[in-house]
XYZ file of C-alpha atoms in Angstrom:
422
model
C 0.000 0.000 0.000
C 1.269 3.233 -0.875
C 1.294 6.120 2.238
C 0.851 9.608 0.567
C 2.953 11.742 2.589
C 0.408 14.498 2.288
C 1.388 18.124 2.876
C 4.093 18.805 5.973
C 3.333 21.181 8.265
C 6.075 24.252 8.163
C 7.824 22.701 5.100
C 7.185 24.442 2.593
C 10.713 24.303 1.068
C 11.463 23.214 -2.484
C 14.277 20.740 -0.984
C 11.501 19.120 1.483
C 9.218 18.771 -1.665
C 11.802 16.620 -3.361
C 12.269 14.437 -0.871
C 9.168 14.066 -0.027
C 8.470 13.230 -3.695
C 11.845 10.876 -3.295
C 9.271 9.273 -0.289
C 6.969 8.808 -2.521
C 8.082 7.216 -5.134
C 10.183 4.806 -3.646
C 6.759 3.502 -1.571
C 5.182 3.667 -4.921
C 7.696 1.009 -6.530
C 7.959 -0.544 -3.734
C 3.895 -1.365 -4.048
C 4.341 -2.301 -7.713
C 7.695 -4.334 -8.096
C 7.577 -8.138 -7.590
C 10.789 -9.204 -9.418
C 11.343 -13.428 -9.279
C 13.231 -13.514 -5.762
C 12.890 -11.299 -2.713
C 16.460 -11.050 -2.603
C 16.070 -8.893 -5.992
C 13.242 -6.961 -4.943
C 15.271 -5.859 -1.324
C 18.410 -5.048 -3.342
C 16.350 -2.641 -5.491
C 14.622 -0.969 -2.797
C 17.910 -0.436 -0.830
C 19.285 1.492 -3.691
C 16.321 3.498 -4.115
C 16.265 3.981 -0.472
C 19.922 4.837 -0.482
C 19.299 7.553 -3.598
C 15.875 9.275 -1.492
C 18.201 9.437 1.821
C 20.696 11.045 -0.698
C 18.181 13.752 -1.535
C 16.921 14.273 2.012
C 20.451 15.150 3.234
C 21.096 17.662 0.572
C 18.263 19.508 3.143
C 21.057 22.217 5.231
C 21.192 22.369 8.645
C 19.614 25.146 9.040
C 16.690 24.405 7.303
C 16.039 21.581 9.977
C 16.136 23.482 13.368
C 12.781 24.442 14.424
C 10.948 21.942 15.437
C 8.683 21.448 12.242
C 11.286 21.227 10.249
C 13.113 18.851 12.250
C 9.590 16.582 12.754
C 9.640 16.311 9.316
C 13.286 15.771 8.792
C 13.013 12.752 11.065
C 10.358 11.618 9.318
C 10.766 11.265 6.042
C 14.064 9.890 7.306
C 12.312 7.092 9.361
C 9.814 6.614 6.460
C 12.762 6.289 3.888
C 14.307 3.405 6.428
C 11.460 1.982 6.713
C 10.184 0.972 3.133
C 12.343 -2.363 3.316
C 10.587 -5.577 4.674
C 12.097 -5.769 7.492
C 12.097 -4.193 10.672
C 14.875 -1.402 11.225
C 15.644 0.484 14.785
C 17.060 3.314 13.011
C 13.356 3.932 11.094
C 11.702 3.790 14.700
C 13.965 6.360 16.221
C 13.744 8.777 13.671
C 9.771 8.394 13.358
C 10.060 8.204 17.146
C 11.802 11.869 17.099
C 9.236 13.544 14.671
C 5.696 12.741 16.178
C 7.706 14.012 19.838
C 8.612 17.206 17.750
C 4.983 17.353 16.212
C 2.293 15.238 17.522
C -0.184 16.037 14.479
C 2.291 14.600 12.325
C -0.590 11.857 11.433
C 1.259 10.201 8.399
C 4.718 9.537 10.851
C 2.258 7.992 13.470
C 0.948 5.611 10.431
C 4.934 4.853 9.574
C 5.945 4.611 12.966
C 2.865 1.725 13.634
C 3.977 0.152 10.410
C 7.665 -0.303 11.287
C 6.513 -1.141 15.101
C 4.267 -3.812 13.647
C 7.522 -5.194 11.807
C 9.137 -5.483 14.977
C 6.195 -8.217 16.716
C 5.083 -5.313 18.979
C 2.022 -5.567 17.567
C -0.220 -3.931 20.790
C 1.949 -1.000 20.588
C 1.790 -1.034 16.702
C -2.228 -0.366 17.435
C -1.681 2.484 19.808
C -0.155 4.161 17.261
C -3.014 3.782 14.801
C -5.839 4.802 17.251
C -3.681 7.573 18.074
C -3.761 8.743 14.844
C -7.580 8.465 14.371
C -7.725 10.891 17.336
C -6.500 13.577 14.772
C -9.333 12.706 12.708
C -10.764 10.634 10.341
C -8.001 8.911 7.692
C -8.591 6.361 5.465
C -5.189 4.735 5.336
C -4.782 4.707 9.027
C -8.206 3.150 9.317
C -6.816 0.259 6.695
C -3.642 -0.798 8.363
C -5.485 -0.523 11.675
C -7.985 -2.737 10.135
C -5.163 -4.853 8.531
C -3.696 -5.333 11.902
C -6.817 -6.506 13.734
C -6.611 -9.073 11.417
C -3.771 -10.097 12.658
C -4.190 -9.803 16.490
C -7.059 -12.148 15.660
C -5.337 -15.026 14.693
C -3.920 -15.700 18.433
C -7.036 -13.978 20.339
C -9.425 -15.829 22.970
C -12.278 -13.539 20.979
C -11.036 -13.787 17.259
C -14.506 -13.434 15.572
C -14.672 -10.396 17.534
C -11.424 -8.447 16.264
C -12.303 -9.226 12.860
C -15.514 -7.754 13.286
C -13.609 -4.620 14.559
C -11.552 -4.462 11.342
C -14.473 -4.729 8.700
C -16.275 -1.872 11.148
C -12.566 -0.266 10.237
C -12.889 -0.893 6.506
C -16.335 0.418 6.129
C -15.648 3.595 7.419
C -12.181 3.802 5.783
C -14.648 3.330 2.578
C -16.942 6.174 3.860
C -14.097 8.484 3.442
C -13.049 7.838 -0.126
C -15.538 5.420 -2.346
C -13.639 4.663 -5.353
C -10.869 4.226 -3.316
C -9.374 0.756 -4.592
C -7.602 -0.108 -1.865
C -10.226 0.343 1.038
C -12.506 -1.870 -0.952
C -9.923 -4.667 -1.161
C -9.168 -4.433 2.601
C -12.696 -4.984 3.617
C -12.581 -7.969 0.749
C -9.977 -9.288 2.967
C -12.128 -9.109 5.896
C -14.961 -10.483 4.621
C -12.330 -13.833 3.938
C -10.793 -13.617 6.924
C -14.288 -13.688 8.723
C -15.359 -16.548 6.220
C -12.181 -18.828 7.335
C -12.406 -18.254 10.975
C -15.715 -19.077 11.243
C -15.539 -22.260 9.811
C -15.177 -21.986 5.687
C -18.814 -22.305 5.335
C -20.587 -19.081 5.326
C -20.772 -18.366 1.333
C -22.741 -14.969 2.340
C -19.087 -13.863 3.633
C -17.542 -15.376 0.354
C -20.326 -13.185 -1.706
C -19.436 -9.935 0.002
C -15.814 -10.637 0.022
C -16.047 -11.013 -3.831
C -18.127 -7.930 -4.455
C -15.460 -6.146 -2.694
C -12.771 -7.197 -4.704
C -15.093 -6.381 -7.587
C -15.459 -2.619 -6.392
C -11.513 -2.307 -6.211
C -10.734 -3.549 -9.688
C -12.521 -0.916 -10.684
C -9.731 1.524 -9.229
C -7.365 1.486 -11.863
C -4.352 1.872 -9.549
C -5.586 -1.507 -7.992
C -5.377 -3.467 -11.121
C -1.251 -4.011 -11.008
C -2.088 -5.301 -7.462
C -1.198 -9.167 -7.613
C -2.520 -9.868 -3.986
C -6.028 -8.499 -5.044
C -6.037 -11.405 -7.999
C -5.213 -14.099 -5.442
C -7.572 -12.887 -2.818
C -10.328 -12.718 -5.322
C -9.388 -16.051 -6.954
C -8.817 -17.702 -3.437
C -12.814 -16.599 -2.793
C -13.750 -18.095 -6.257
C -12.072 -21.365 -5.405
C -14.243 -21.682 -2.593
C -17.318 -21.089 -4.660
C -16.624 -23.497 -6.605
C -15.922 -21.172 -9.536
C -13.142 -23.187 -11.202
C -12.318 -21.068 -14.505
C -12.390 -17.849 -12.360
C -10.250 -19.442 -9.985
C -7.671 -20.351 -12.295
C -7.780 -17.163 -14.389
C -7.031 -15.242 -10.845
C -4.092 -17.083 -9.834
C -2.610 -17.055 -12.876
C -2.652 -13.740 -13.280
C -1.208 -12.969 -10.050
C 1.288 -15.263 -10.847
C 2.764 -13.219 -13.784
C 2.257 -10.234 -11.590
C 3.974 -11.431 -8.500
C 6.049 -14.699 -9.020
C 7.042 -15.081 -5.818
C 3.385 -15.705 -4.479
C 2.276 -19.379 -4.375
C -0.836 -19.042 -7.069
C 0.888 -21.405 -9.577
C 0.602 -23.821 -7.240
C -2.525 -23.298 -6.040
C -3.235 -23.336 -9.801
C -1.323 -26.580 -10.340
C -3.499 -28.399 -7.131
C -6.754 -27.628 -8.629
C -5.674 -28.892 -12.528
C -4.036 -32.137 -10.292
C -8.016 -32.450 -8.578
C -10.147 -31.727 -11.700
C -7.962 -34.158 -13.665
C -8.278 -36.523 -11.287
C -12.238 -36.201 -10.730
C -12.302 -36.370 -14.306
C -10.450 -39.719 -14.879
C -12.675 -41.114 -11.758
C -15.782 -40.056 -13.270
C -15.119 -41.561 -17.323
C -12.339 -43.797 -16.604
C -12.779 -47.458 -17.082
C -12.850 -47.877 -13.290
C -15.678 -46.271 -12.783
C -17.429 -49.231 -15.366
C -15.960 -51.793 -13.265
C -16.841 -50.141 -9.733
C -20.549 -49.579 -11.165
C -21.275 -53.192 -12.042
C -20.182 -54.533 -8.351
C -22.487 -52.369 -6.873
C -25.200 -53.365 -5.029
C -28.685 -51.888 -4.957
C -29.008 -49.275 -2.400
C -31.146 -49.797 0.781
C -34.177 -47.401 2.033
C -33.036 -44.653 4.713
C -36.061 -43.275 7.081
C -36.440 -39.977 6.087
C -38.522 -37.283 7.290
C -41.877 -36.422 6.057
C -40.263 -32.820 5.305
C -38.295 -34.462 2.634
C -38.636 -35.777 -0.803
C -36.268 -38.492 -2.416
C -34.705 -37.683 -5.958
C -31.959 -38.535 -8.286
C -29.336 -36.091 -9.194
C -31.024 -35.965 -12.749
C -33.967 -33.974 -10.810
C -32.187 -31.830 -8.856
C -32.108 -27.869 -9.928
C -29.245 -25.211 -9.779
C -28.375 -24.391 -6.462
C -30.554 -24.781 -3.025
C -32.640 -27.422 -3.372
C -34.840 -27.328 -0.258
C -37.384 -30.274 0.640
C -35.489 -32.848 -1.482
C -33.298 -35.790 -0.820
C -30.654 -37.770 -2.579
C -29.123 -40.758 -2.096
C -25.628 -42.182 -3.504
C -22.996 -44.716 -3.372
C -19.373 -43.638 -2.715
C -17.694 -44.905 -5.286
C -14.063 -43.295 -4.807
C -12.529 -40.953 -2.809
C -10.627 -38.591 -4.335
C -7.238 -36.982 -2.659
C -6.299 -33.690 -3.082
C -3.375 -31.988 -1.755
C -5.384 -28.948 -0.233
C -7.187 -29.066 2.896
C -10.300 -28.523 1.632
C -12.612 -29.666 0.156
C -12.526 -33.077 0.577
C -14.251 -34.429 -2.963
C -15.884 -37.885 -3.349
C -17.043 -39.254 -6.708
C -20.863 -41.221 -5.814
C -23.590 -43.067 -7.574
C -27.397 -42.750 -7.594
C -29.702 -45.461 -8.076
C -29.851 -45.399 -11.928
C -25.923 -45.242 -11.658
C -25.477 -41.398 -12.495
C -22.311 -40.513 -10.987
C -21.733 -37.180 -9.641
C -18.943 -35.255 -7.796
C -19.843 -34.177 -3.776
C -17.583 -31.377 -2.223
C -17.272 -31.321 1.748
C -16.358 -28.758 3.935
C -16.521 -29.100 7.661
C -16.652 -32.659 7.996
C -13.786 -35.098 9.146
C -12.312 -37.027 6.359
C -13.016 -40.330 8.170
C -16.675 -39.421 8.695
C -17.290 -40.955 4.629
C -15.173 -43.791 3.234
C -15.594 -45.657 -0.035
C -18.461 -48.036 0.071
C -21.074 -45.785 2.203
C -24.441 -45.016 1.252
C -24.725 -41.228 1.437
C -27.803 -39.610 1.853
C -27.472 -35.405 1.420
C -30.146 -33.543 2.388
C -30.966 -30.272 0.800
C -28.413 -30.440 -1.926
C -26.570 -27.805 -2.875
C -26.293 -28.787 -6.772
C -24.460 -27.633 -9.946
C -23.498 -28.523 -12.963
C -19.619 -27.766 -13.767
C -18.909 -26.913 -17.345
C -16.077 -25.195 -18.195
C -12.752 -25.554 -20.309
C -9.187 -24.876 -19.277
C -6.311 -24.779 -21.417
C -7.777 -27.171 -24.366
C -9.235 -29.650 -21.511
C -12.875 -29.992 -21.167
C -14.305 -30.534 -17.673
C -17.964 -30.986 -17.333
C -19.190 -33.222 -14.450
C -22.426 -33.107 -11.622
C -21.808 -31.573 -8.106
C -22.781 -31.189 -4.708
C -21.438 -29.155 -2.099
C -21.700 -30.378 1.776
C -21.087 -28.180 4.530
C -22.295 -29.067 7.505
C -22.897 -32.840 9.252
C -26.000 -32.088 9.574
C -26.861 -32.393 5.876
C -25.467 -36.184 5.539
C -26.485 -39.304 6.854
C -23.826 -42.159 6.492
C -25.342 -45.399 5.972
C -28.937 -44.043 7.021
C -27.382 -42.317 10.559
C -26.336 -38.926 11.049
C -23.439 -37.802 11.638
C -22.245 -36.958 15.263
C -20.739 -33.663 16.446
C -17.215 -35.087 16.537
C -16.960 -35.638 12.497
C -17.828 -32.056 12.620
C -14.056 -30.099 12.200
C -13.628 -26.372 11.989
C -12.221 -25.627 9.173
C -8.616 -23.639 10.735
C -7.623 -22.648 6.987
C -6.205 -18.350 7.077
C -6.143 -17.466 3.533
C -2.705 -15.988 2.605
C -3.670 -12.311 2.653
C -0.624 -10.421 1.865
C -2.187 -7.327 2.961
């Protein structure tokens, strides 16, 4: 995220201005740069770095005495220091020194929280953001204080709590500027944040995540923004949307190589192969013709039974289907764990679960999924055709196993954080 440095109280020399501008742009490249290693992308940096802090010392000495001049000395100083990954003590002395010399100086309390926040001090990292607020209303302040309740919430007794208090954060950081990009792609981020910590189920969090991430490509500073693709793909992925899935991470992948979205890429191809060999290979003929008929389950009067071939897109309340597991198939992510089943007329279809233990269905059971959640997958990706049935599980409570129901212990929270780089 770039930090404008705004206007500097009492600096209204030309020499300030460039360095300021030096500031600037080296947060700006810094924002926009993802060379192949991070080794290459530091080196760069430093040398830009080392050419700003050039600049700023061409400022005299005696244009850096009174005490505005010297708060903003110190800053940029500390901010210069500071646009490097890693934590420096030199950055948090100097942005230590300018908001003592000015207190107002909003934009070195946002640096100083940053490069406190590098450090692990992450309590004192929010003091300086809330301090900030107390100036007034700022919409980058509000997103890296949002940003950072994010993370406080990962090792919290009260987790879903934080994160509500950092999408309250990116609403009103969103109330300040609209088409800001950015804001809109932070409260993306905690929309998914909220989604995973709750359990990976809630597609109402998935929805709003993605409509955020919708309103920030529209900000055409957002669309060189590699984590924004993965985000938005990572949220598709979970939706089941395959194509869009793959078409995000492999555009953040030319953006940023040094994410992981070719791989996440690679693991879905590996999964959709593999449900498609399971589903037309000659297995499948020889699994079919061993199986045996499948046996009544008590159902409630609230329900009707039905094959997959009368199911329609999406919610289907009232109904009931019932299947054969044929295979399980593995896939190297966590989730979802995918099965490949037969009905009673032997139409095979695919059944994602989330939230369920991954000994709670085994090859062989009769599965029984109330209210199925159904589509029909139909896409191609890079000359291969995948087209295949599917249900998505989320809860126990929507499977019985052999005509029981599932108990509370095959129920597993899903403990997945996606990787939000911002």
């Amino acid at each position: 995220m770039s930090i404008s440095t705004g206007e500097v109280a009492g600096a209204g020399d030309e020499l300030y201005v460039k360095a300021t501008a030096a500031a600037d742009e080296l947060y700006n490249f810094r924002d926009n740069y993802f060379p192949l290693t991070p080794e290459e992308r530091i080196s760069k940096l430093q040398n830009l770095s080392d050419l700003a802090l050039q600049i700023l010392d061409k400022i005299p000495i005696e244009k850096r005495k009174l005490p505005l001049q010297r708060a903003t000395y110190e800053y940029l100083r500390g901010k210069i220091l500071d646009a490097v990954p890693v934590y420096k003590k030199e950055a948090e002395d100097h942005l230590s020194k300018a908001v003592k010399l000015n207190p107002s100086l909003v934009d070195a309390w946002l640096c100083l929280g940053n490069c406190i926040w590098k450090k692990g001090d992450l309590n004192a990292a929010k003091n300086c953001f809330t301090f900030a607020l107390g100036k007034g209303p700022n919409k980058n302040i509000l997103c890296q204080l949002s940003m950072l309740e994010r993370k406080l919430a990962q090792d919290a007794e009260n987790p879903e709590e934080i994160v509500d208090e950092s999408i309250k954060h990116a609403r009103e950081a969103i109330t300040l500027d609209v088409k800001d990009g950015y804001s809109w792609y932070n409260l993306g981020n905690g929309f998914l944040t909220s989604f995973f910590l709750t359990g990976a189920w809630d597609h109402s969090k998935l929805l709003q995540s993605l409509k955020a991430y919708q309103n920030a490509e529209r900000d055409e500073k957002m669309k060189s923004n590699p984590d924004l693709y993965y985000n938005c793909a990572t949220v598709n992925k979970y939706l089941e949307n395959y194509e869009r899935a793959l078409t995000g991470f492999e555009a953040a992948a030319l953006m940023d190589p040094g994410l992981n979205a070719m791989e996440d890429a690679r693991m879905m191809v590996l999964l959709l192969d593999k449900l498609d060999y399971l589903l037309r290979g000659p297995i499948k003929a020889k699994r079919l013709s061993s199986l045996s008929s499948l046996a009544t389950v008590d159902l409630s009067h609230s329900y009707k039974r039905a094959t997959m071939d009368l199911l329609s897109e999406g919610l289907n309340k009232g109904i009931a289907i019932t299947g054969k597991v044929l295979f399980f198939a593995k896939n190297e992510s966590l989730a979802p764990l995918c099965y490949v089943l037969s009905d009673a007329y032997h139409t095979c279809y695919v059944i994602t679960v989330y939230g369920i233990r991954n000994d709670a269905i085994k090859e062989g059971d009769q599965v029984t999924l109330l209210e199925p959640f159904y589509r029909f997958v139909d896409f191609s990706w890079k000359g291969k055709h995948y087209q295949f049935k599917s249900v998505r599980v989320d809860f126990v409570e929507q499977v019985l196993v052999n005509g029981k129901c599932l108990t509370p212990h095959h129920a597993v929270r899903t403990s997945i954080y996606a990787q939000l780089k911002a």
